[in-house]
CSV table of C-alpha atoms in Angstrom, one decimal:
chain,number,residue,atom,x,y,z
A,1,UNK,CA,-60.7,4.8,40.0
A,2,UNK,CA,-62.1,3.0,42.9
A,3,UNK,CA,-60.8,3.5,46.0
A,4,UNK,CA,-58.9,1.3,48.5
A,5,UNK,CA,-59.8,1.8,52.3
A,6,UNK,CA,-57.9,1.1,55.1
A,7,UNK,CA,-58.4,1.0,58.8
A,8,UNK,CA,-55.8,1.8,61.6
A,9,UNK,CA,-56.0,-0.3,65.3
A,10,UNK,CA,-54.0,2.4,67.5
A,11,UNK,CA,-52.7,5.8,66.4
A,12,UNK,CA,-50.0,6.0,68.7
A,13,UNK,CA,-46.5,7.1,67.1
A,14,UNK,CA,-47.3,4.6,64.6
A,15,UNK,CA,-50.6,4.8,63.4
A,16,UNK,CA,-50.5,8.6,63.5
A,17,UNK,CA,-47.7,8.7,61.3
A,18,UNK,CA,-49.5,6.7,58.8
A,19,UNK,CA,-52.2,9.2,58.9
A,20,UNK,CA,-50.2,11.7,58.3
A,21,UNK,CA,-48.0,10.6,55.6
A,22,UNK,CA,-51.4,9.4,53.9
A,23,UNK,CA,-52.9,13.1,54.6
A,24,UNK,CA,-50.0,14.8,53.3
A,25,UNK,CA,-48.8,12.7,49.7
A,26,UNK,CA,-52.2,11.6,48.8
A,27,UNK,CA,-51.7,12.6,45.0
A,28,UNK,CA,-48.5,11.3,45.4
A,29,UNK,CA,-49.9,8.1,46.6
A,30,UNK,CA,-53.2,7.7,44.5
A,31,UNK,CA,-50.6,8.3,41.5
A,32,UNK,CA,-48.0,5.5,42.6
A,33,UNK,CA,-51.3,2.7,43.5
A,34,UNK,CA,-53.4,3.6,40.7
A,35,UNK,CA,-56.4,4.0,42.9
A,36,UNK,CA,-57.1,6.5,46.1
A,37,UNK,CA,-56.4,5.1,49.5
A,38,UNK,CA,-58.7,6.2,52.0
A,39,UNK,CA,-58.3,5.8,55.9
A,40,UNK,CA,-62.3,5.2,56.8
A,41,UNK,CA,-62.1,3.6,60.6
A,42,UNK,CA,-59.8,4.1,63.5
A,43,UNK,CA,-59.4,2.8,66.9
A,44,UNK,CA,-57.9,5.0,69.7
A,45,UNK,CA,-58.7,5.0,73.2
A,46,UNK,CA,-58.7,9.0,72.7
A,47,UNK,CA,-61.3,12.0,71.3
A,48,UNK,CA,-60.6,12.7,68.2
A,49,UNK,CA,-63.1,15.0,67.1
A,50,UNK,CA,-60.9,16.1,64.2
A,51,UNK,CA,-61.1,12.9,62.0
A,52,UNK,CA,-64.9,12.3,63.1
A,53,UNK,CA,-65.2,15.3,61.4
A,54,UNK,CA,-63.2,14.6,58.7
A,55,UNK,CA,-65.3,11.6,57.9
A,56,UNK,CA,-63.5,8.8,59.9
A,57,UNK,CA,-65.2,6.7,61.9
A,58,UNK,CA,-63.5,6.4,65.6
A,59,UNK,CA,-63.8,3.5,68.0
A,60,UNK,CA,-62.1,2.8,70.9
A,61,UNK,CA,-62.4,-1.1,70.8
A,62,UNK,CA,-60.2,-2.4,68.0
A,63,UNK,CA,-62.5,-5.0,67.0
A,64,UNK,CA,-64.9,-2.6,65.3
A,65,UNK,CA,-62.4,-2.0,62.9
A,66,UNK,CA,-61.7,-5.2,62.4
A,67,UNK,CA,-65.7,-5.9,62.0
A,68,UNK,CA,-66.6,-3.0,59.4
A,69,UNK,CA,-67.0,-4.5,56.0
A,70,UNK,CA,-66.2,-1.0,54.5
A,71,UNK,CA,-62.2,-1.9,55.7
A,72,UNK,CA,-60.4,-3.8,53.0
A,73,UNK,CA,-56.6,-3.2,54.6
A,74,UNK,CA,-55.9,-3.0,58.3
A,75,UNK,CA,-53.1,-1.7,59.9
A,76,UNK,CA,-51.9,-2.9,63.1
A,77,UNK,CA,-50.3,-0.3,65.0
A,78,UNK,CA,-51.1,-1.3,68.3
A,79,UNK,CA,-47.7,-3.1,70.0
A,80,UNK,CA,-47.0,-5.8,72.2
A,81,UNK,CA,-47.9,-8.9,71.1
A,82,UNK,CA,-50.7,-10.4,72.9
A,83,UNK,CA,-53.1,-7.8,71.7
A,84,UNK,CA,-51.7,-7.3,68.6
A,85,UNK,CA,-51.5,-11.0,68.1
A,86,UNK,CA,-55.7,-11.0,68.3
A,87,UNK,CA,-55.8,-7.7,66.0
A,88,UNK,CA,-54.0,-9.6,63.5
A,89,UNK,CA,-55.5,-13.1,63.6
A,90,UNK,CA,-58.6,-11.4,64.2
A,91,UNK,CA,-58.4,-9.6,60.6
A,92,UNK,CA,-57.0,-12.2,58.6
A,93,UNK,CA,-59.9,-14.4,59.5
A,94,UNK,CA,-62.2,-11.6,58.5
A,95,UNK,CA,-60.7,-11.3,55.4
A,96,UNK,CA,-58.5,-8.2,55.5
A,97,UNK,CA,-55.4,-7.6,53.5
A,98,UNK,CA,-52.6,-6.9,57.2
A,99,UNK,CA,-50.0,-4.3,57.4
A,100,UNK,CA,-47.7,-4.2,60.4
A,101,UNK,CA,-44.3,-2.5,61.7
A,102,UNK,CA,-44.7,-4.8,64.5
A,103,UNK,CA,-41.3,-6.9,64.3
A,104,UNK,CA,-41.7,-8.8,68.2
A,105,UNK,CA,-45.1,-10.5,66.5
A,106,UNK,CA,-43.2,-11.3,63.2
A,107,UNK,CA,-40.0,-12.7,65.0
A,108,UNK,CA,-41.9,-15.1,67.3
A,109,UNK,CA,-45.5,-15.6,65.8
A,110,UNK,CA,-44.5,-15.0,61.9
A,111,UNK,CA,-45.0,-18.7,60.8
A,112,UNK,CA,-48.4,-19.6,62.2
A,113,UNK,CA,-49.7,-16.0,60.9
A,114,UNK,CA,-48.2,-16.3,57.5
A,115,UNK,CA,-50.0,-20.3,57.6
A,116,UNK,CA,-53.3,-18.3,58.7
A,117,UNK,CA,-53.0,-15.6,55.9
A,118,UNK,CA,-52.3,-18.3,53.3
A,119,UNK,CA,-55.3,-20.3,54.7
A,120,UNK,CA,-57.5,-17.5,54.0
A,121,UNK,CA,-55.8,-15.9,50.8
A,122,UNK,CA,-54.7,-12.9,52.0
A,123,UNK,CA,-51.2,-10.8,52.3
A,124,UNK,CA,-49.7,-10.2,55.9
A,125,UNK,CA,-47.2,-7.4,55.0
A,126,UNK,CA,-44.3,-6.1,57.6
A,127,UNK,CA,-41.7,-4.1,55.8
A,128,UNK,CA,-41.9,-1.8,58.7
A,129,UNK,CA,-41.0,-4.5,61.6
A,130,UNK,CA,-37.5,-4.0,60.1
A,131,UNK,CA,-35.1,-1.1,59.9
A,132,UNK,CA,-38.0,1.4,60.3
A,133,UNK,CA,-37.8,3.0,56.8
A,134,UNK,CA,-35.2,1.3,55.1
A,135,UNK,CA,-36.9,-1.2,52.1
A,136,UNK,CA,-34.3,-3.9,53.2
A,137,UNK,CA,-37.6,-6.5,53.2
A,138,UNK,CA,-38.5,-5.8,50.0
A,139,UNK,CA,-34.5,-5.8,48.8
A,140,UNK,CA,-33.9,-8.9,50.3
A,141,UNK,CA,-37.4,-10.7,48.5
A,142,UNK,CA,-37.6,-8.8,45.3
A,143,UNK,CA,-34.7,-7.4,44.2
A,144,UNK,CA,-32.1,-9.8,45.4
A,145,UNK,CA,-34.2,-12.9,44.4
A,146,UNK,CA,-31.7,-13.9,41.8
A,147,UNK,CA,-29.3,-14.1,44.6
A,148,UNK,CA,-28.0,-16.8,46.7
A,149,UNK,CA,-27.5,-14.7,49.9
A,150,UNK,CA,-24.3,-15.6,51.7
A,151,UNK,CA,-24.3,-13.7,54.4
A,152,UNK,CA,-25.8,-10.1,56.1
A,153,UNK,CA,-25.1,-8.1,58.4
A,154,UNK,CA,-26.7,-4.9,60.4
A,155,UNK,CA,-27.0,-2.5,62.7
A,156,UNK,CA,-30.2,-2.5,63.4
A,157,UNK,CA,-31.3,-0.5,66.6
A,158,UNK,CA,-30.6,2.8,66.9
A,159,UNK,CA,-30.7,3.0,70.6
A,160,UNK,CA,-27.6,0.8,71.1
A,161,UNK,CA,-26.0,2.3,68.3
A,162,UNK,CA,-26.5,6.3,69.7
A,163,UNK,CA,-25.1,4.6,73.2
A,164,UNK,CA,-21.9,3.1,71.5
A,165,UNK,CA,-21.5,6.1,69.1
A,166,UNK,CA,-21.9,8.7,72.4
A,167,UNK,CA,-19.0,5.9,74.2
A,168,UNK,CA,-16.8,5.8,71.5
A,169,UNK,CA,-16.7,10.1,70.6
A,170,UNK,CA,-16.9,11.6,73.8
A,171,UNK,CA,-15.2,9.0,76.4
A,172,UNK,CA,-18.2,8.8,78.2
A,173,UNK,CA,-19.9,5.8,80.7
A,174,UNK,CA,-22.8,3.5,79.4
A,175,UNK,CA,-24.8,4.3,82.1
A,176,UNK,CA,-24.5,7.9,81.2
A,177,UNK,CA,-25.4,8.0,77.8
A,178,UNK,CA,-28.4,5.2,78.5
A,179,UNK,CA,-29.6,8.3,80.5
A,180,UNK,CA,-29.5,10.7,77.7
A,181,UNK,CA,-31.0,8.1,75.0
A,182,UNK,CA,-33.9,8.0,77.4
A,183,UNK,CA,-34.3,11.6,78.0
A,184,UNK,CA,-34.1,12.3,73.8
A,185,UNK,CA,-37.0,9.6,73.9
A,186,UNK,CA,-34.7,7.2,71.9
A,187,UNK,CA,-34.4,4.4,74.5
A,188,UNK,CA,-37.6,3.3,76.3
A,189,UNK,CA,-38.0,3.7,80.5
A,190,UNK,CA,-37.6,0.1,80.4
A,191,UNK,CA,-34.5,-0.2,78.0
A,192,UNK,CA,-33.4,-4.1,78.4
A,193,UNK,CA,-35.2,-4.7,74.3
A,194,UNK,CA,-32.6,-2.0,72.7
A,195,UNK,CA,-29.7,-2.5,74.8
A,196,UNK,CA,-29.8,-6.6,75.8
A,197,UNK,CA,-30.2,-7.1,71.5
A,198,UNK,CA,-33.6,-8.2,71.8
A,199,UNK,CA,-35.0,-5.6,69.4
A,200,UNK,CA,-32.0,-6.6,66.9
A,201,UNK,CA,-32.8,-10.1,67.3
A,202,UNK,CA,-36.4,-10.0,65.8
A,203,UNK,CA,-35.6,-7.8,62.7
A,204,UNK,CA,-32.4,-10.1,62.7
A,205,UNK,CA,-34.9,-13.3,62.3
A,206,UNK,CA,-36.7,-11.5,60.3
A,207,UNK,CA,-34.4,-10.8,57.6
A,208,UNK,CA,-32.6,-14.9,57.7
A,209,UNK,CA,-35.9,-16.1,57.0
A,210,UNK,CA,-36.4,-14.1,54.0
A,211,UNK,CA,-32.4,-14.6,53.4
A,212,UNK,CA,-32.2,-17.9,53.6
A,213,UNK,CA,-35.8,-19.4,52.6
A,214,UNK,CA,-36.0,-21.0,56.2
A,215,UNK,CA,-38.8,-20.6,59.0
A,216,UNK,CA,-38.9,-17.6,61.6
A,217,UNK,CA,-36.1,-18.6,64.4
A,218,UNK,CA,-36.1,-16.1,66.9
A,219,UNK,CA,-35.6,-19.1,69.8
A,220,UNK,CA,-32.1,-20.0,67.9
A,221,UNK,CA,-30.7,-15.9,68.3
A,222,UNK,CA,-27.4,-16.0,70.1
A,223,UNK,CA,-28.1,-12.4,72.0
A,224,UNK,CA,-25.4,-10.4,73.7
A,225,UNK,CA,-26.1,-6.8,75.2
A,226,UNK,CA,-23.9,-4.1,75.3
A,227,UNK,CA,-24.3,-2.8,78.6
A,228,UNK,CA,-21.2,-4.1,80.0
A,229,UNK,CA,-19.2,-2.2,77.5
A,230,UNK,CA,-16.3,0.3,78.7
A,231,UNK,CA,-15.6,3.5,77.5
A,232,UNK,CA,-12.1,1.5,77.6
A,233,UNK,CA,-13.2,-1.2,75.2
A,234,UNK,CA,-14.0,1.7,72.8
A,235,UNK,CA,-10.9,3.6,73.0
A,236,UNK,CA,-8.3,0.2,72.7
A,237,UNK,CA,-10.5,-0.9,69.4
A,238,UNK,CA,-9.9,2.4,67.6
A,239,UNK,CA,-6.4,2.2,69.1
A,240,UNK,CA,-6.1,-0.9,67.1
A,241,UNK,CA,-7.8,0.5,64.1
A,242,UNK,CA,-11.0,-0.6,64.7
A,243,UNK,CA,-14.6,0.6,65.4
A,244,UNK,CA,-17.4,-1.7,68.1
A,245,UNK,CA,-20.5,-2.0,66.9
A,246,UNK,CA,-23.5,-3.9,68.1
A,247,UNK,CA,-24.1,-6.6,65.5
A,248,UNK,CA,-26.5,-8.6,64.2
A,249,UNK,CA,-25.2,-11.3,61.9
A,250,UNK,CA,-26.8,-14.2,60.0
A,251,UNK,CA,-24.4,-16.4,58.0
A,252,UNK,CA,-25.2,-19.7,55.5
A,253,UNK,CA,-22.8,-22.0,55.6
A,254,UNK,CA,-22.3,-25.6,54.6
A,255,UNK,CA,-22.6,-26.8,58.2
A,256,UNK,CA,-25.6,-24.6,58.9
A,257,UNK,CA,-27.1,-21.2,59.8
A,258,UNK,CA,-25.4,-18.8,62.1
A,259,UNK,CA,-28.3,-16.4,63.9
A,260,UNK,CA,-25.6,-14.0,66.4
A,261,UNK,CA,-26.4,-10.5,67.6
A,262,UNK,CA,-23.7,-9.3,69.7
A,263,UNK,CA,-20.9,-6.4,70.0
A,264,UNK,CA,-18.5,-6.5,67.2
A,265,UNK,CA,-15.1,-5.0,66.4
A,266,UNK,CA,-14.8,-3.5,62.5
A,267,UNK,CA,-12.4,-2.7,61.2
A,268,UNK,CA,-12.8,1.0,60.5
A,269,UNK,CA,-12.6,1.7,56.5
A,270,UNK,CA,-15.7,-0.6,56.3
A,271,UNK,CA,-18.5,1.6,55.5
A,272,UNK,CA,-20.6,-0.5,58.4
A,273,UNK,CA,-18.1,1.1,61.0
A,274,UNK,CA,-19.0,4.6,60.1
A,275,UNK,CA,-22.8,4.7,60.7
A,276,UNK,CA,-23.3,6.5,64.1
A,277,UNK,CA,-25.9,8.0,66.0
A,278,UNK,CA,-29.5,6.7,65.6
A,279,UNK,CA,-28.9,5.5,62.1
A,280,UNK,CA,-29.4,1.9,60.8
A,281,UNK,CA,-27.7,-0.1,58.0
A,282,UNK,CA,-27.8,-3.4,56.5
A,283,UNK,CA,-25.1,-5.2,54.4
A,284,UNK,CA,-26.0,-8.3,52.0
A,285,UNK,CA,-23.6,-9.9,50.4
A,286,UNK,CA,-25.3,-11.8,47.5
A,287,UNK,CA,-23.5,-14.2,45.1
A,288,UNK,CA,-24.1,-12.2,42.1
A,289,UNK,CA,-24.5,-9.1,43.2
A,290,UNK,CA,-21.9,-9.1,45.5
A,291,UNK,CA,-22.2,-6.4,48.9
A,292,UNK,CA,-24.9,-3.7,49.3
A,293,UNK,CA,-25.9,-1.7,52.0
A,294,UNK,CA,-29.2,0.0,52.9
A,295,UNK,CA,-29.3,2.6,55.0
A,296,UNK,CA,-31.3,4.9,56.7
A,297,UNK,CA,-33.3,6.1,59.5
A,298,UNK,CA,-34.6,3.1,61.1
A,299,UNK,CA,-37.3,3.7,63.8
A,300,UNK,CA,-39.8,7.3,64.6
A,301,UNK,CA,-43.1,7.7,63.2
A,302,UNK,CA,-42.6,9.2,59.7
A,303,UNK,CA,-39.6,6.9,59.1
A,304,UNK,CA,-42.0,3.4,60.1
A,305,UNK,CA,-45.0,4.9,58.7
A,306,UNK,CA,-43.1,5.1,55.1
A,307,UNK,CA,-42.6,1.6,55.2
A,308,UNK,CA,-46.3,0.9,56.1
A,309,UNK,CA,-47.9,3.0,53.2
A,310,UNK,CA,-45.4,1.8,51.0
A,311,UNK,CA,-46.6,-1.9,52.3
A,312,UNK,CA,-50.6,-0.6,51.6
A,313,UNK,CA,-49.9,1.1,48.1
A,314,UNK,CA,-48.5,-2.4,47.4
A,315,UNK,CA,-51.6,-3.9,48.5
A,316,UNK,CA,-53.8,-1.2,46.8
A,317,UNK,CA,-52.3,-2.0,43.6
A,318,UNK,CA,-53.3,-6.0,44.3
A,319,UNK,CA,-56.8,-4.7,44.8
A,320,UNK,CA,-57.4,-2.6,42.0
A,321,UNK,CA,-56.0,-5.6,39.6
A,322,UNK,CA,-58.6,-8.5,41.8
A,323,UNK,CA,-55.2,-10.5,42.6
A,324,UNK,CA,-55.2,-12.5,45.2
A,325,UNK,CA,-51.5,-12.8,47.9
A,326,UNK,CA,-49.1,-12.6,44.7
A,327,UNK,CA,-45.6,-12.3,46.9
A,328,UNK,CA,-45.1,-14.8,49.6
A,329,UNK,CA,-44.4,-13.4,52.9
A,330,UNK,CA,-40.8,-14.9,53.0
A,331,UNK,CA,-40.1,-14.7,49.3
A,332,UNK,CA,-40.4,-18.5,48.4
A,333,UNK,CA,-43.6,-20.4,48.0
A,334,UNK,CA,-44.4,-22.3,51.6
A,335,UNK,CA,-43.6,-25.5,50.1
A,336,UNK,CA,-39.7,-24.5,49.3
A,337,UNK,CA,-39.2,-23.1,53.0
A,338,UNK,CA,-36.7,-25.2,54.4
A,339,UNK,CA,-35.7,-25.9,57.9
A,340,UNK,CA,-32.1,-25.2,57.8
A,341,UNK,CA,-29.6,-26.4,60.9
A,342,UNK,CA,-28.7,-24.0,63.5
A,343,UNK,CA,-24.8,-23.5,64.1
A,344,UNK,CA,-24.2,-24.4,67.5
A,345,UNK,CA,-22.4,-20.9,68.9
A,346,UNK,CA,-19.6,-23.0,69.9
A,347,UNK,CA,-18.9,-24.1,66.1
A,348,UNK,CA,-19.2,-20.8,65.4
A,349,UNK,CA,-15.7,-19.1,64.6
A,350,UNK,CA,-14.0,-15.5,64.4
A,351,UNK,CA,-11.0,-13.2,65.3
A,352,UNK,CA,-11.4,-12.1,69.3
A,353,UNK,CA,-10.4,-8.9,71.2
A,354,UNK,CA,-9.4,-9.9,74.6
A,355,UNK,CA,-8.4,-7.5,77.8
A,356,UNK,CA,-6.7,-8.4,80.4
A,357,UNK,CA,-6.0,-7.3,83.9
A,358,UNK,CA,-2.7,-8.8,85.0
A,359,UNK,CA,0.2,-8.1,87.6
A,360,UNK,CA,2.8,-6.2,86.5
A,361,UNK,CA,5.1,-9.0,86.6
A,362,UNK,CA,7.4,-10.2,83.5
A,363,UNK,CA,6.1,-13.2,81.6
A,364,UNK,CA,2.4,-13.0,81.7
A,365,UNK,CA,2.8,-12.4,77.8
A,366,UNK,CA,4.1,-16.0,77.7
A,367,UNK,CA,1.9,-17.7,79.7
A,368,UNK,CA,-1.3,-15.9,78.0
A,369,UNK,CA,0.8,-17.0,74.2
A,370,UNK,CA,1.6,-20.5,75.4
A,371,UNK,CA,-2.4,-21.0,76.7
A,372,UNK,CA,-3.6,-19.6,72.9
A,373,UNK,CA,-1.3,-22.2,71.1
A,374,UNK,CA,-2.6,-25.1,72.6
A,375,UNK,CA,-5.7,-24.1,71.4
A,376,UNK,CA,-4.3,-23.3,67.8
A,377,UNK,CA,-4.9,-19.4,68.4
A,378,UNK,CA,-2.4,-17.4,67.5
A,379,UNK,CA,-2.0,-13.3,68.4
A,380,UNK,CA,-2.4,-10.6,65.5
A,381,UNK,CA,-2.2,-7.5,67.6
A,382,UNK,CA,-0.9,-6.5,70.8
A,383,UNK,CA,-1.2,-3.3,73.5
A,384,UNK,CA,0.5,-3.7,76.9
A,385,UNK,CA,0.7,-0.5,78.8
A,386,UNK,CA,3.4,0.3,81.1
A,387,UNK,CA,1.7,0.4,84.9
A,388,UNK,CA,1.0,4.0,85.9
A,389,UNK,CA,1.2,6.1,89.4
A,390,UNK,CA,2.8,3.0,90.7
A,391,UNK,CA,0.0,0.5,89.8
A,392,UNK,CA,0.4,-3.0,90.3
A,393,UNK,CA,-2.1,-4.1,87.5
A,394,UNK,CA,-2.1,-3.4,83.8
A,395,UNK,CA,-4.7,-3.8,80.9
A,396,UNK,CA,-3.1,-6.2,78.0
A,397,UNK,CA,-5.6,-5.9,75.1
A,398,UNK,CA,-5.0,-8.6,72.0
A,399,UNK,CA,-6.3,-9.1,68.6
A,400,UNK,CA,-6.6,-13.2,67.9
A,401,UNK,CA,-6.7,-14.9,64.5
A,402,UNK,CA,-10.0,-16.9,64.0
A,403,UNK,CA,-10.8,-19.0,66.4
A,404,UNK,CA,-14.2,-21.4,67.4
A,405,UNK,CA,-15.7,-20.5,70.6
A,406,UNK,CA,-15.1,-23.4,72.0
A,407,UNK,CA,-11.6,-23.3,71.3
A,408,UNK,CA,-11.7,-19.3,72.6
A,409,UNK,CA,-13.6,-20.6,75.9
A,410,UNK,CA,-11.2,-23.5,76.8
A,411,UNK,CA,-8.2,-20.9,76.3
A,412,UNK,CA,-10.2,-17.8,78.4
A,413,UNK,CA,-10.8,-20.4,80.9
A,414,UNK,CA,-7.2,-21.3,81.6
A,415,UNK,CA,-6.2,-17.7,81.6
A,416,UNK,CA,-8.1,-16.7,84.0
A,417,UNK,CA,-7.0,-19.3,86.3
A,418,UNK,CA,-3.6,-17.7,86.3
A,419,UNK,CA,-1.8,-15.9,89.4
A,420,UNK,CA,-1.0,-13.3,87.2
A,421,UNK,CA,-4.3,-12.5,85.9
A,422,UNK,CA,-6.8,-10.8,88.4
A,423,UNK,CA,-9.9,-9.8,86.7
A,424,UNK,CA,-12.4,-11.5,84.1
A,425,UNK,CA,-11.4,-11.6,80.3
A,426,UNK,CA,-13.7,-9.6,78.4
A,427,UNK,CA,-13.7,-11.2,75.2
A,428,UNK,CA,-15.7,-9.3,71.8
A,429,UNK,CA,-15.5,-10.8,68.4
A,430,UNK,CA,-14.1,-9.7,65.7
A,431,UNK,CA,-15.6,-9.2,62.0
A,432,UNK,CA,-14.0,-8.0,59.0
A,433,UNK,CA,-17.0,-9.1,56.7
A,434,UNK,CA,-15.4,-9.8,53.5
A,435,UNK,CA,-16.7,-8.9,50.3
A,436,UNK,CA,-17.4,-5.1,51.4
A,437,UNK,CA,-16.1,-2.6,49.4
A,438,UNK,CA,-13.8,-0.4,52.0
């Protein structure tokens, strides 16, 4: 059999991972692609003495790799985007089959890189750049592809997910638990990506684009962060049988796409609800398939290096058979993409949990009821706790019925103007994502 050769720009978390899974299931590996896969050429801006000796060549400029002729796949694990970005472009134009986990460069640069790969008749592969090691890419573009895909939905960043899970268990303050995420080396020193939904917002385009047959939209992601989340919030959900989660949700419907990532109440016999910690999970709803969820660890080296040998075995097995790009990046040939309409966010419609702070007064119920019926929004659930320790204020927490944003924000609006209500209404939406099997 011949052998398939890669080479590896950065072997940070990443690209050492990749080494390692390669070192430690090569059998495994050579068995599944048919044909040896052989790391020959590494960049690092460290010594490594240890894979010099072990036949590797090491570089510490990236573009050597890209330059050796012996390199037939190359594996960006470098980050960012602006290097990355060169690596990437660099490699296609030199004729290299791509593998990355990096899902920032997808999200916002996907479409002229998958034009460039096409261009030059090569694959650009990026299981990786969503859900770490869950195969939802591969799901969504092979083994849904008799599906029409209605709708998915995910929890896809472990950092906001340990944060909310930490919340919701143990009572405790966002601020708190962002501490702790960063100390366990889940949340970065700089944590706006994870927690602000920024992160979730790339896989989610990511995944609508391969959904939906449509163009990479990161610029049309609604994004809302959890940080101003209260331990509160939390507690009044489950009181109300539900769990928050941080969402990302992409949604076809006759009058256009809906891209949202935001904090969302489930209810909690959805199996969605019940994935806690660092975990990730997806649910696709297809038309004849109906719901499934992936799940799954979805970030840490070994977890993103499975998806990027997984993504090179694939490629391998292209190689060894002298076939050219046989799967198109977003599962339809560039000619069937279609550039579908965005949902304005205002069109966009769900059930609402709203808290209040109001005087203790009689009638604010009224007043908050009559305000929702001129908007045709009517109340599902109610808490109103009696004031305590002679308090003047009290929270009011409601469950709406489904309701357009705009109708939601012309209500809020006049709410808060009222004597009665001192504080601003924090408003999350509410999902019960029909079709899931409870």
């Amino acid at each position: 059999m011949n052998e398939v050769t890669i080479g590896i720009c950065g072997l940070g978390t990443v690209g050492g991972g990749v080494l390692e899974v390669l070192s430690r299931n090569a059998d495994l590996i050579t068995e599944r692609s048919h044909t040896p896969l052989r790391v020959v050429h590494v960049s690092t801006r460290y010594e490594r003495k240890d894979l010099e000796a072990g036949g590797i060549t090491v570089s510490r400029d990236y573009r050597d790799v890209i330059a050796d002729p012996g390199v037939q796949i190359l594996i960006e694990a470098y980050g960012g985007t602006d290097h990355a970005g060169d690596i990437v472009r660099a490699a296609i134009r030199a004729g290299k089959q791509v593998v990355t986990a990096n899902k920032a460069l997808i999200a916002e640069q996907g479409n002229e890189l998958f034009a460039l790969a096409a261009e030059h008749g090569v694959s650009l592969r990026f299981e990786a750049a969503v859900a770490g090691g869950i195969p939802v890419i591969k799901a969504l573009r092979e083994g849904l592809a008799a599906n029409r895909i209605e709708w998915l939905a995910g929890i896809i960043n472990g950092t906001g997910n340990f944060i909310l899970s930490e919340m919701r268990d143990r009572k405790r303050q966002f601020a708190d638990v962002l501490a702790e995420a960063q100390a366990l080396g889940y949340a970065e020193a700089d944590p706006t990506f994870d927690i602000e939904g920024i992160d979730a917002a790339h896989k989610l385009t990511i995944m609508a684009a391969i959904a939906f047959g449509m163009p990479l939209r990161f610029d049309a992601v609604y994004t809302e962060g959890i940080s101003t989340l209260t331990p509160e919030d939390l507690a009044y959900a489950d009181e109300l049988g539900y769990c928050i989660k941080h969402l990302g949700m992409a949604r076809q419907g006759e009058q256009g796409v809906e891209l949202r990532v935001h904090p969302t109440l489930l209810p909690m016999d959805l199996l969605l609800a019940n994935v806690n910690g660092v975990k990730n999970a997806i649910l696709v709803e297809g038309d004849a398939v109906g719901p499934t969820l992936y799940y799954g660890a979805g970030a840490g080296g070994s977890a993103t290096a499975s998806a990027v040998v997984a993504d090179s075995i694939d490629l391998a097995r292209q190689l060894s058979a002298n076939q050219g790009c046989t799967v198109p990046p977003l599962g339809v040939t560039p000619a069937a993409v279609r550039d579908l309409p965005i949902l304005p966010m205002g069109e966009v419609k769900t059930a609402w949990y709203l808290r209040l702070t109001a005087k203790d007064e009689p009638g604010v119920m009224s007043q908050v009821s009559s305000i929702l019926g001129a908007q045709g929004i009517s109340i599902e659930a109610l808490i109103q706790k009696a004031a305590k320790g002679g308090a003047k204020q009290v929270p009011v927490v409601v469950i709406t019925n489904i309701a357009s944003q705009s109708n939601l924000d012309r209500a809020v609006a006049s709410i808060e103007a009222l004597d009665v209500i001192v504080a601003p209404v924090t408003r999350i939406r509410v999902e019960t994502l029909d079709g899931q099997d409870g």
